[in-house]
Tab-separated table of C-alpha atoms in Angstrom:
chain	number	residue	atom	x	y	z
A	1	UNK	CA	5.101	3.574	-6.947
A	2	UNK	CA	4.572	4.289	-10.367
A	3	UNK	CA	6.771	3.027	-13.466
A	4	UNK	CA	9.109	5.906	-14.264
A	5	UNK	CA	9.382	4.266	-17.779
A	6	UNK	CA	5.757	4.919	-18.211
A	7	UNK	CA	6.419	9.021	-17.224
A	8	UNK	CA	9.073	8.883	-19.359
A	9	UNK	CA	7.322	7.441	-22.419
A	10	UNK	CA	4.030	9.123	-22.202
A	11	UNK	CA	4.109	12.170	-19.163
A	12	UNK	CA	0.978	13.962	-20.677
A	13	UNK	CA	-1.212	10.535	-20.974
A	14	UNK	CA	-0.316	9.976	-17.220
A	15	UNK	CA	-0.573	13.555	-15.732
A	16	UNK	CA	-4.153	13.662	-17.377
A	17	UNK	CA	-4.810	10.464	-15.666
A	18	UNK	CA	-3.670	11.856	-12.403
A	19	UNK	CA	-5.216	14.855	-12.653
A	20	UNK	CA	-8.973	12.877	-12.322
A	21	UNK	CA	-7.569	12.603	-8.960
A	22	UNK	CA	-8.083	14.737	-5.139
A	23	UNK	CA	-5.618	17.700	-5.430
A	24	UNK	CA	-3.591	16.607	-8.471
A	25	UNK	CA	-1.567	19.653	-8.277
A	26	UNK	CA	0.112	17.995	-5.217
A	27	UNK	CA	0.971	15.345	-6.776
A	28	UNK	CA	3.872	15.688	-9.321
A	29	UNK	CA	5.911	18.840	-9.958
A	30	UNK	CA	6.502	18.322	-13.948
A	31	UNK	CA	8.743	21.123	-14.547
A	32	UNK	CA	11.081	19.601	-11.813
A	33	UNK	CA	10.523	16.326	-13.276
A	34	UNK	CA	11.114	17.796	-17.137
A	35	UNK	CA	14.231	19.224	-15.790
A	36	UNK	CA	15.635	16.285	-13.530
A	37	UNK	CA	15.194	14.128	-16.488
A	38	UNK	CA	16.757	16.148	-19.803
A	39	UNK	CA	19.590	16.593	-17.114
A	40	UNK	CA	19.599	12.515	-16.358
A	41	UNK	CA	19.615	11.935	-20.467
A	42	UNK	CA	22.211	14.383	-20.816
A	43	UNK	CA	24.525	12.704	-18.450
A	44	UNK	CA	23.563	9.461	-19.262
A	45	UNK	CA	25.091	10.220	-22.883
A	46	UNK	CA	28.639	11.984	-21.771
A	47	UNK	CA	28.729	8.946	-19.574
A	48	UNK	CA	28.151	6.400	-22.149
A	49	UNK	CA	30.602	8.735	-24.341
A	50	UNK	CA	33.393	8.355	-21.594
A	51	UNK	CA	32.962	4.739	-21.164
A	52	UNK	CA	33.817	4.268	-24.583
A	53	UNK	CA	36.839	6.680	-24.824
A	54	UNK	CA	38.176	5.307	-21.596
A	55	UNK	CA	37.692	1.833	-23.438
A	56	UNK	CA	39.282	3.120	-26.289
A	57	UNK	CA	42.142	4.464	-24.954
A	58	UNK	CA	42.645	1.788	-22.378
A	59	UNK	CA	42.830	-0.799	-25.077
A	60	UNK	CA	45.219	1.249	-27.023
A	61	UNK	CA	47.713	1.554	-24.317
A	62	UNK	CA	47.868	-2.165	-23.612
A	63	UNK	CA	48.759	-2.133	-27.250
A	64	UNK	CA	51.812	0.244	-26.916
A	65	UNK	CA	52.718	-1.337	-23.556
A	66	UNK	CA	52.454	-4.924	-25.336
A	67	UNK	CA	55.093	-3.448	-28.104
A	68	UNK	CA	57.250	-1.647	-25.829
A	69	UNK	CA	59.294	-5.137	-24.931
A	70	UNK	CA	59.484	-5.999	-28.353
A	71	UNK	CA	60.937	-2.717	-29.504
A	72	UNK	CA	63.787	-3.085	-27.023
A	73	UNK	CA	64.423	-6.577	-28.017
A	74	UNK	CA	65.259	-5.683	-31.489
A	75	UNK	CA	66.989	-2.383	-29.906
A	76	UNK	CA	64.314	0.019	-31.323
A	77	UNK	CA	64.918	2.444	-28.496
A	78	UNK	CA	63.712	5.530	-30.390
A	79	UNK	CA	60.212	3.892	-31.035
A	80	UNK	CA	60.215	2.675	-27.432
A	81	UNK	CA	60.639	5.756	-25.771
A	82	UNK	CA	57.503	7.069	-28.420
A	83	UNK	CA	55.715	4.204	-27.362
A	84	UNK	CA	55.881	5.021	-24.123
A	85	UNK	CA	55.369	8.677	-23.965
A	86	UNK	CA	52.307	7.965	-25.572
A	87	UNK	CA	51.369	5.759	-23.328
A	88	UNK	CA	51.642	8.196	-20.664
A	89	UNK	CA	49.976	11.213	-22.071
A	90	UNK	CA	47.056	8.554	-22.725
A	91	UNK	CA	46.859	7.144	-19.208
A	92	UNK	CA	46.850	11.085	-17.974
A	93	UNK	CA	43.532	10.845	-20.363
A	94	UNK	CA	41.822	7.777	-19.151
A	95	UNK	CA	42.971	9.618	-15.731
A	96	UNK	CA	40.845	13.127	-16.868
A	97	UNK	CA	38.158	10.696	-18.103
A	98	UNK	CA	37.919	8.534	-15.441
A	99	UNK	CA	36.907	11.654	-13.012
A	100	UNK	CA	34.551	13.297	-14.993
A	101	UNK	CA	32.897	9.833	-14.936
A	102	UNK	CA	33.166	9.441	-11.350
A	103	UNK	CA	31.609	12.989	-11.125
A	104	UNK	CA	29.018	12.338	-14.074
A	105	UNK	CA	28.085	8.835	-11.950
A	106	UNK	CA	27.781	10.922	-8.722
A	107	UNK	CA	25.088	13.143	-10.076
A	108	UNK	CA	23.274	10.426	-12.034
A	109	UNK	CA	22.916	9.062	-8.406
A	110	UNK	CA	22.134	12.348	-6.735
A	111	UNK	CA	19.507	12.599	-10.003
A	112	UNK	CA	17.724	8.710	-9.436
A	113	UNK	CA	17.415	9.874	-5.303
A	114	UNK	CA	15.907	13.199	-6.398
A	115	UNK	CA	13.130	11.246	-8.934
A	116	UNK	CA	12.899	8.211	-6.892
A	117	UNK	CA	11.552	11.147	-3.933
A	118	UNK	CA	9.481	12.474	-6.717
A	119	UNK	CA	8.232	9.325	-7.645
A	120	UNK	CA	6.882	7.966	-3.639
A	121	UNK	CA	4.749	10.984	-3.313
A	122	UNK	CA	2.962	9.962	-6.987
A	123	UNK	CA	-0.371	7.825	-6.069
A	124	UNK	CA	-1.406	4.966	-8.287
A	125	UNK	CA	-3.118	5.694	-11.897
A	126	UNK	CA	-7.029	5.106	-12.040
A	127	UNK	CA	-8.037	1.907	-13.752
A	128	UNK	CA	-9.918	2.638	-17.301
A	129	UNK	CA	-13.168	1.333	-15.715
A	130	UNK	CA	-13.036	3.586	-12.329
A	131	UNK	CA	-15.549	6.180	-12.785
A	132	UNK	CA	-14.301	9.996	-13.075
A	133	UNK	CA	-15.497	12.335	-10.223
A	134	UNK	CA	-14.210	15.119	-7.894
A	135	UNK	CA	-15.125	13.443	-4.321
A	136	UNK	CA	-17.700	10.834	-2.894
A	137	UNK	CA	-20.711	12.581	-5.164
A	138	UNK	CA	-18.684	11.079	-8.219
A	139	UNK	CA	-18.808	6.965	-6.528
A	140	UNK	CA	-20.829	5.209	-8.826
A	141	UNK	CA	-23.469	2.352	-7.493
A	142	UNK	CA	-22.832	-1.390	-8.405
A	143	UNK	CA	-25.053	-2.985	-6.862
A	144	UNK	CA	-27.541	-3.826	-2.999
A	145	UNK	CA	-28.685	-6.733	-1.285
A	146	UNK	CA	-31.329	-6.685	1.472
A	147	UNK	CA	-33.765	-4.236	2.518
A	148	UNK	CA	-33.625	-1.483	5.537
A	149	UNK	CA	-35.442	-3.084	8.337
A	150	UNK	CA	-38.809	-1.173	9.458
A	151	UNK	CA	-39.157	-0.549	12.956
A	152	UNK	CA	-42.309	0.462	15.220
A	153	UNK	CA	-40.439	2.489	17.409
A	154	UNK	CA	-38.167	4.715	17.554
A	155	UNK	CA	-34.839	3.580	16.513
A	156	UNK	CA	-31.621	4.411	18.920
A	157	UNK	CA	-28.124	4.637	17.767
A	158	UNK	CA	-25.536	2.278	19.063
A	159	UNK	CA	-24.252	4.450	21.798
A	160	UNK	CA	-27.669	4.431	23.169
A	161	UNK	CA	-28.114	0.434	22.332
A	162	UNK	CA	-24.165	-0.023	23.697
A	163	UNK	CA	-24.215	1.834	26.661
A	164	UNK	CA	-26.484	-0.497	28.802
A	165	UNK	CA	-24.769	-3.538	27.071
A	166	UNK	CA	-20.954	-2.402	28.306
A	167	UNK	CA	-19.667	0.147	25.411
A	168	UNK	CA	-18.037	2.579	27.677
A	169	UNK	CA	-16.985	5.469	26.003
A	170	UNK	CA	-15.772	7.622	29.524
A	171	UNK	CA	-13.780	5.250	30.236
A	172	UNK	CA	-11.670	4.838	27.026
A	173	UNK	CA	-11.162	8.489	27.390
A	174	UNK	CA	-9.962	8.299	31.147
A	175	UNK	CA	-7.816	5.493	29.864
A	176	UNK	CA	-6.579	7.124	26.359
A	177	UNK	CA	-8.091	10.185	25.627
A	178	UNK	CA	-10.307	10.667	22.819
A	179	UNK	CA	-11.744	8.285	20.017
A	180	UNK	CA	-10.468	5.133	22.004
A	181	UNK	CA	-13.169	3.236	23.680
A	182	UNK	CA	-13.719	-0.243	26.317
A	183	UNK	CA	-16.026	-2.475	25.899
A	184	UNK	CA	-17.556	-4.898	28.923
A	185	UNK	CA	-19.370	-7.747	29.478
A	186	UNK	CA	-21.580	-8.402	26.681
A	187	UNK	CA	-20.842	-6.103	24.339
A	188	UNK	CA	-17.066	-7.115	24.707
A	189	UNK	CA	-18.099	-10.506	23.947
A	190	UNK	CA	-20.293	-9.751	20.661
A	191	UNK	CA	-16.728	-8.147	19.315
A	192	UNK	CA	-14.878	-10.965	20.003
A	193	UNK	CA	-17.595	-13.348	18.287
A	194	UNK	CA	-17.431	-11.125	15.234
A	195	UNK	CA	-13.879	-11.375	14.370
A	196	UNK	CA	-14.183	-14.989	15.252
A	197	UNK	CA	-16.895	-15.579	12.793
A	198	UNK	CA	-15.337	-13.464	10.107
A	199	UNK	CA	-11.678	-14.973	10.348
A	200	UNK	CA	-13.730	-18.364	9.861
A	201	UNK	CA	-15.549	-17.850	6.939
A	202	UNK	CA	-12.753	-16.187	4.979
A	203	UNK	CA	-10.217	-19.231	6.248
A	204	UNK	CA	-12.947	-22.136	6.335
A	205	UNK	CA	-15.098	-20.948	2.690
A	206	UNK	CA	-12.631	-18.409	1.244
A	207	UNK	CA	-8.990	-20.473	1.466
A	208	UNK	CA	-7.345	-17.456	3.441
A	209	UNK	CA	-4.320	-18.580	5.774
A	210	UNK	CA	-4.875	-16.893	9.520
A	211	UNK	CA	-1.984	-15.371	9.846
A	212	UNK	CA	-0.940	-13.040	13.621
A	213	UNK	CA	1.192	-10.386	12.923
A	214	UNK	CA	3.416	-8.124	14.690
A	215	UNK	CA	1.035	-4.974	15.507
A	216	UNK	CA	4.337	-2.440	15.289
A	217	UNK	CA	6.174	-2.481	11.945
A	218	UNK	CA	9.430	-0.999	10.987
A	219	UNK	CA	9.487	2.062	8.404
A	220	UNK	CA	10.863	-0.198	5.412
A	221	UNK	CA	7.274	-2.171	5.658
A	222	UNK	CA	5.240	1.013	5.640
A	223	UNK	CA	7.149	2.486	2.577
A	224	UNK	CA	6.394	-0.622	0.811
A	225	UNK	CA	3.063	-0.380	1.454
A	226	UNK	CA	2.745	3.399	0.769
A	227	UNK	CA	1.946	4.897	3.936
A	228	UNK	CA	5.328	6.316	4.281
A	229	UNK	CA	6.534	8.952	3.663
A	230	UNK	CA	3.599	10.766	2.284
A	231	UNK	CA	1.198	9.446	5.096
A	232	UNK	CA	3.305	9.820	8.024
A	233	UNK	CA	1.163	12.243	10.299
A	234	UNK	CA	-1.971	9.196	9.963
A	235	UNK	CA	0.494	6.995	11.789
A	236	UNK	CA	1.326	6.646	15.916
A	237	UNK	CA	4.917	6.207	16.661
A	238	UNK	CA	6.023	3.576	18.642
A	239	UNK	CA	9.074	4.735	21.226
A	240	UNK	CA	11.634	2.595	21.954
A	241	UNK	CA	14.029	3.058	24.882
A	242	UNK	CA	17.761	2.725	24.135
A	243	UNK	CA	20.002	0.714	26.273
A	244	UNK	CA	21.455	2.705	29.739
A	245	UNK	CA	20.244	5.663	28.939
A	246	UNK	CA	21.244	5.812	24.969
A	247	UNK	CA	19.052	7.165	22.299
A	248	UNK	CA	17.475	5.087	19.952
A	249	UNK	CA	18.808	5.449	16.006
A	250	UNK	CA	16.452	6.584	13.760
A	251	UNK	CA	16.138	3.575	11.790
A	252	UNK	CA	14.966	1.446	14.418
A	253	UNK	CA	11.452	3.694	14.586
A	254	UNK	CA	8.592	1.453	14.503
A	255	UNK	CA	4.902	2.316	13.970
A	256	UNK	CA	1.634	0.953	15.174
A	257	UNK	CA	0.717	-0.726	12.109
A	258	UNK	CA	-2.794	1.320	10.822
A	259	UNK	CA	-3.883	-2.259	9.243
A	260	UNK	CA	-2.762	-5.466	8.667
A	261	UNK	CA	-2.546	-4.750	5.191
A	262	UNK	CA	0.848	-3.761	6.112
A	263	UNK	CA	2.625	-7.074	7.525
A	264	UNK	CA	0.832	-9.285	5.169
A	265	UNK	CA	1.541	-7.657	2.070
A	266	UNK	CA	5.285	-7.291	3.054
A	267	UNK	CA	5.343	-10.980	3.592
A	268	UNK	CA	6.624	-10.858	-0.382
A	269	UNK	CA	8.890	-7.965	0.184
A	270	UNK	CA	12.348	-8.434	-1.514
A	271	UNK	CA	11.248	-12.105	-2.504
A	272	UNK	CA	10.925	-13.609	-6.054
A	273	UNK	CA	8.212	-15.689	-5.366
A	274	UNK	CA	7.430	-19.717	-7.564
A	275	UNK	CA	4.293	-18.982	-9.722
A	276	UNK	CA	3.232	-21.781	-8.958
A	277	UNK	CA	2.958	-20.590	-5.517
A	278	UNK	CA	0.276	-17.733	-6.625
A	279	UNK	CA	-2.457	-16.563	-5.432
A	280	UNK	CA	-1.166	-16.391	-1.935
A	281	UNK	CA	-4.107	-15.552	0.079
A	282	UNK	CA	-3.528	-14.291	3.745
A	283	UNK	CA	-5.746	-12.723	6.163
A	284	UNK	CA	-5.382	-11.413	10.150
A	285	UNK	CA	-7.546	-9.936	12.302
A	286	UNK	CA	-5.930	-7.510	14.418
A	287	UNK	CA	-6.417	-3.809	15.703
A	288	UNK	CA	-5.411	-1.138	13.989
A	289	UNK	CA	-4.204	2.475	14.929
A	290	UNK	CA	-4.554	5.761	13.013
A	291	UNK	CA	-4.587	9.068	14.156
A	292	UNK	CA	-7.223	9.926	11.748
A	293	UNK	CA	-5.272	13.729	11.311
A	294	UNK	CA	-6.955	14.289	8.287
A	295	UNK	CA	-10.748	14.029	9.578
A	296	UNK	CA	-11.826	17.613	10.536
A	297	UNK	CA	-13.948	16.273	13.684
A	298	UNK	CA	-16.300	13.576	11.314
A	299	UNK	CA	-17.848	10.975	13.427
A	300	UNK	CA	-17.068	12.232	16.596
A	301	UNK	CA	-19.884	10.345	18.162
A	302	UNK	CA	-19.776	6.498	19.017
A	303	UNK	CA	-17.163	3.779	17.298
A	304	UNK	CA	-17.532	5.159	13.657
A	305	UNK	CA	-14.393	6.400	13.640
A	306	UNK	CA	-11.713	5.311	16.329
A	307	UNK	CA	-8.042	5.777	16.882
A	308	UNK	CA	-8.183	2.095	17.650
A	309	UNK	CA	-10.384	-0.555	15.905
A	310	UNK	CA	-10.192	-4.038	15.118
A	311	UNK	CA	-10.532	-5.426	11.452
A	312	UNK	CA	-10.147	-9.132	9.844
A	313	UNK	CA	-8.170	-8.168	6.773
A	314	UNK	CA	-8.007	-10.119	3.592
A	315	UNK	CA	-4.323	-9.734	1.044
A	316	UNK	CA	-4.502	-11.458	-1.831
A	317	UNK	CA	-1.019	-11.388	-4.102
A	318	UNK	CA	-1.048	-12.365	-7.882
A	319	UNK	CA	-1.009	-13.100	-11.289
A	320	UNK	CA	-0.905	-9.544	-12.905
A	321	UNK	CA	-3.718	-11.122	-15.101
A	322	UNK	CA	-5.565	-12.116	-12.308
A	323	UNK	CA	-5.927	-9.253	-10.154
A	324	UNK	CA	-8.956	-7.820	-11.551
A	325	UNK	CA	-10.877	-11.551	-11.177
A	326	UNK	CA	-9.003	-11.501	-7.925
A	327	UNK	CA	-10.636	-7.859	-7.142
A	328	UNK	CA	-14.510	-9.250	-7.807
A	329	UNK	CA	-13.524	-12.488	-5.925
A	330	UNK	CA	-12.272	-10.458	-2.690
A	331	UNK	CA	-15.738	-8.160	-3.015
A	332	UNK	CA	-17.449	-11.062	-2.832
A	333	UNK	CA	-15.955	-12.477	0.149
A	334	UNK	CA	-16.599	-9.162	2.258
A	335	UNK	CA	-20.430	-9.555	0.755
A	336	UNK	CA	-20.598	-13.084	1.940
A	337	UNK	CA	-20.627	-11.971	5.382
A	338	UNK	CA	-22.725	-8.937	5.451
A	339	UNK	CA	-24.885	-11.676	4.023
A	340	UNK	CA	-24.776	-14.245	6.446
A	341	UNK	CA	-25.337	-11.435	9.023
A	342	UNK	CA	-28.135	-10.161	7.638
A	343	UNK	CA	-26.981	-6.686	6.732
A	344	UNK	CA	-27.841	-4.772	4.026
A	345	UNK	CA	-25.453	-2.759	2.047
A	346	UNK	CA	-24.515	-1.663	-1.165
A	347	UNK	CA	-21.375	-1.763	-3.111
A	348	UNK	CA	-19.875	1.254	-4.838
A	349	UNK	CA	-17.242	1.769	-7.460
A	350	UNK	CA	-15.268	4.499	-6.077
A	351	UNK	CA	-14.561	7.286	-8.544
A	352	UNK	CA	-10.903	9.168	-9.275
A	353	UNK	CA	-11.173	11.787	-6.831
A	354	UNK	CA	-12.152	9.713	-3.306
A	355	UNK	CA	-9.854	6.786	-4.146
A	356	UNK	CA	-6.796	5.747	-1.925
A	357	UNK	CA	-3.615	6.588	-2.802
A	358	UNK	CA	-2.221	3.078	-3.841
A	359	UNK	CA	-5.684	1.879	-4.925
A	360	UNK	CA	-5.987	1.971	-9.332
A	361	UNK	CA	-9.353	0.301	-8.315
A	362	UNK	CA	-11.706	0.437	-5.350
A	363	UNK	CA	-14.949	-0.962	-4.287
A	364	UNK	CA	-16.616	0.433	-1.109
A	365	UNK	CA	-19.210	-2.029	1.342
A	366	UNK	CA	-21.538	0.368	2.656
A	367	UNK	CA	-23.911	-1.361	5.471
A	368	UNK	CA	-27.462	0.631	6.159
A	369	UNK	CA	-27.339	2.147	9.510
A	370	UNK	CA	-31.065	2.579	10.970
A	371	UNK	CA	-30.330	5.638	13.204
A	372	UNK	CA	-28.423	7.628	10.643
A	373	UNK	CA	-30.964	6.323	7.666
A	374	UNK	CA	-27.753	5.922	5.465
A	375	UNK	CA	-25.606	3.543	4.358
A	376	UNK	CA	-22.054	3.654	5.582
A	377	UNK	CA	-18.433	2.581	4.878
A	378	UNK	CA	-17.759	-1.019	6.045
A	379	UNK	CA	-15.308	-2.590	3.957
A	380	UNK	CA	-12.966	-1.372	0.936
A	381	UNK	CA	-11.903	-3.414	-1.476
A	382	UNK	CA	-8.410	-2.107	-3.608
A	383	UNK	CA	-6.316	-3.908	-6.704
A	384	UNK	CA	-2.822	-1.947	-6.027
A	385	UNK	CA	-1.878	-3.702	-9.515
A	386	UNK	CA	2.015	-3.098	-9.399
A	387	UNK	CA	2.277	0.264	-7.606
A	388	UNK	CA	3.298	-1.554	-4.191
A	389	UNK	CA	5.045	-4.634	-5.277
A	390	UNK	CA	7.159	-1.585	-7.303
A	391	UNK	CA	8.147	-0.291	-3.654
A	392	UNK	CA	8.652	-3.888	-2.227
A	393	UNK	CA	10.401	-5.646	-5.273
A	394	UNK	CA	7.985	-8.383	-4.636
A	395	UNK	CA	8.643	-10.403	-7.951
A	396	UNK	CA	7.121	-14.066	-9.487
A	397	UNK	CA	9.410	-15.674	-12.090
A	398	UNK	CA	7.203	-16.122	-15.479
A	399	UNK	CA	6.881	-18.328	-17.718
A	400	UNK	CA	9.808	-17.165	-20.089
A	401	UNK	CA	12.182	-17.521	-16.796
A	402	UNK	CA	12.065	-13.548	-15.831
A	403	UNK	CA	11.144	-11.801	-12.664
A	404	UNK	CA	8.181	-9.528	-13.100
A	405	UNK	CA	6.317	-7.593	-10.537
A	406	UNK	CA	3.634	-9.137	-8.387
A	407	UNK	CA	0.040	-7.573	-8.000
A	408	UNK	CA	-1.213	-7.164	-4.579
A	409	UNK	CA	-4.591	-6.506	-3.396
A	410	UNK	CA	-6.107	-5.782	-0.085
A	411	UNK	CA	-9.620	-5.380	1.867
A	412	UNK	CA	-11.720	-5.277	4.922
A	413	UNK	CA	-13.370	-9.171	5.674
A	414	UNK	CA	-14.674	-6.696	7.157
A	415	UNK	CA	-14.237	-3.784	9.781
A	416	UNK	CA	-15.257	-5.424	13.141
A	417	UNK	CA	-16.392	-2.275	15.278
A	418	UNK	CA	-18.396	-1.207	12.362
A	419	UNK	CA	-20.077	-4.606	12.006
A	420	UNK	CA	-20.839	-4.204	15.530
A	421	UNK	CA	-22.173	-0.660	15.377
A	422	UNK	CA	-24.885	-2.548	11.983
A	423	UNK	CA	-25.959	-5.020	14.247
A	424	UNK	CA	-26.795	-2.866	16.802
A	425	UNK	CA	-28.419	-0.896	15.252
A	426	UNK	CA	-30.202	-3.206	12.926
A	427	UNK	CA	-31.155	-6.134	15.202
A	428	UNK	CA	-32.416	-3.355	18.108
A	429	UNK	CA	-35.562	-4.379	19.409
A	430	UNK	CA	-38.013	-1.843	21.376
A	431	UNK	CA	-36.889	-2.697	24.988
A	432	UNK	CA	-33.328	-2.053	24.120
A	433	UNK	CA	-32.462	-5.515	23.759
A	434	UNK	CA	-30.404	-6.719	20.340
A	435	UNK	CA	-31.077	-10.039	19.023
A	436	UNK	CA	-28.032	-12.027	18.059
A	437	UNK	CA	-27.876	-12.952	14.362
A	438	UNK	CA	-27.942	-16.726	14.225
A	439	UNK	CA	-24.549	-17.104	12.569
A	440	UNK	CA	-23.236	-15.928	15.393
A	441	UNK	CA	-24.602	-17.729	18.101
A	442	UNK	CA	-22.431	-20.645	18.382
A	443	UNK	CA	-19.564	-17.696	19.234
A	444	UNK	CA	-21.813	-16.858	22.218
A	445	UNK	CA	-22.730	-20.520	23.570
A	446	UNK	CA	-26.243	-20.167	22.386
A	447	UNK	CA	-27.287	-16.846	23.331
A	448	UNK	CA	-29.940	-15.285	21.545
A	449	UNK	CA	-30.705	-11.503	22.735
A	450	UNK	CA	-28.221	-9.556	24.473
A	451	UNK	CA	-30.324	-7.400	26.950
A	452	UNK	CA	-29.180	-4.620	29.037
């Protein structure tokens, strides 16, 4: 969530910063917000002007109270009975007062709700350095390693390569439905090596704790994160049954988490945590569950893009000074094992318009796919800066002794079906046999080919 001090200070320097965005229009209605907030300064003042006449007057009728005694004392009933008729008509006052404050404080509530429901549908501002552009034309290239492997034959996809090897797509379906997939035998095994080998190198080189992690989360953890409430209809529900029969309150919902992002990063959620305790470095490898609403039928074919998928995921939560080292240092640990696979990729600075909606900066893996001759998404890389720790009040106390808002970052160590699908694809030999990357044969007891 965004600063409302900062919209209040400077609205046109942040709307133009939006507005490099996807659909900016959607994003903040500033009439509304104009209006909400000349009303909340408004009230704010007759408030602050009540206070101070309901001080005033209170202080003066302890004064006439406090003489009252000492008028009848020395039998000044006349003055007395003044005395305390003024009292009265100013205690009907601080009464008058007192509810047009109550009223005033009312709407000034009613007003926060109103911007604070503004202010969760607001996505993070672009970093300086993230390049300005409309979509994924605009993403800017940073940098490749490797070459695209030649082949003398004719290259097959990995539903072709998988099929023989125990990727069964019919039966997912039978099972699920669409987009969810089994895998057998070999092929089942590969996956499980991969998120082995990937949890390992980001715990064992990389000084990530392995965390597990509940795979249904509670609304409160999805706000914090951002998914919610904007990005509800990417989410599966998780039903609970209430006891004999009862229905279940709303506010027990929970929610398949759609990464692991979402539990890790809410590990700091309401907590002020010791700088000396930073960077906390966490990573999980679980699956992961979106609905993928917004796709318009992309990638219908093969594991691209599942309603299920497993991912090792890497949080990192820190230093606001450090999250921009911290955002290089996490690229480079997704790199490291596209590297030690093999793969070659490139990394892209993703411009305004096809960043996420927490993200203020985001670098995209991209691993080279033989059978579609392209490079494709494999990891992503965000610094959130403050915009979640806003949502999740996740604080540090600083030097000077004050709380101030964490910086939390996230990204793909990397996307495990995807790293599958690469070494297919890239490792395919003629006879439709893959050979195992060496890294990863101590995960398979030796073996070097998987053959149909």
């Amino acid at each position: 969530m965004l600063d409302i001090l900062l919209l209040r200070k400077d609205l046109d320097t942040a709307i133009a910063r939006l507005e490099t965005r996807k659909k900016p229009q959607a994003f903040l209605d500033v009439s509304a917000f104009q209006a909400l907030e000349s009303e909340r300064k408004t009230l704010q003042t007759r408030t602050e002007e009540l206070q101070a006449q309901r001080n005033q007057r209170s202080k003066q009728i302890g004064v006439l109270m406090g003489q009252i005694a000492r008028l009848i004392a020395t039998e000044e009933f006349d003055q007395a009975e003044f005395n305390k008729r003024q009292a009265e008509a100013f205690k009907l006052e601080v009464a008058a007062i007192n509810q047009e404050f109550d009223s005033s404080k009312i709407r000034l509530d009613q007003i926060q709700s109103e911007l604070l429901a503004m202010l969760v549908a607001v996505p993070n501002l672009p970093h300086e350095s993230v390049p300005v552009g409309s979509d994924e034309t605009g993403n800017v290239e940073v940098r490749r390693w490797g070459s695209a492997p030649s082949f003398a034959f004719e290259v097959k996809d990995h539903v072709d390569l998988g099929t023989p090897l125990g990727l069964d797509f019919d039966m997912g379906v039978k099972l699920s439905g669409s987009r969810f997939t089994v895998m057998k035998g070999s092929i089942a095994r590969l996956h499980r090596a991969l998120s082995q080998f990937m949890l390992d190198v980001q715990t064992q080189e990389h000084g990530y704790t392995e965390c597990y992690v509940p795979y249904a989360v509670n609304a409160d953890s999805l706000k914090g994160t951002g998914q919610l409430p904007k990005f509800e209809g990417d989410l599966f529900a998780a039903k609970k049954g209430g006891q004999d029969g009862e229905p279940v309150p709303d506010n027990s919902a929970l929610y398949l988490i759609p990464t692991s992002e979402v539990p890790l990063t809410n590990f700091v959620r309401d907590v002020v945590t010791p700088e000396a305790d930073l960077p906390i470095k966490l990573t999980a490898h679980t699956p992961c569950f979106r609905s993928e609403a917004g796709s318009g039928g992309r990638d219908i074919r093969g594991l691209i893009r599942q309603h299920q998928f497993d991912k090792v995921e890497m949080v990192q939560i820190v230093h606001p000074d450090k999250s921009y080292e911290a955002l290089e240092e996490m690229t480079r640990h997704a790199e490291a094992v596209l590297q030690k696979l093999g793969l070659p990729y490139r990394v892209m600075s993703l411009c305004t318009g096809d960043m996420g909606f927490g993200a203020a900066k985001t670098y995209d893996l991209e691993v080279w796919l033989p059978a579609q001759n392209t490079y494709r998404e494999i990891s992503s890389v965000s610094n959130c800066e403050a915009f979640q720790a806003r949502r999740l009040q996740a604080r540090f106390k600083n030097a000077q002794g004050k709380n101030e808002l964490l910086h939390t970052l996230n990204g793909s160590g990397l996307a495990v079906g995807r790293t599958l699908v690469a070494v297919l694809e890239n490792y395919q030999q003629a006879d439709g046999s893959v050979t195992v990357p060496e890294v990863l044969r101590p995960y398979l007891g030796g073996l070097a080919v998987l053959a149909p």
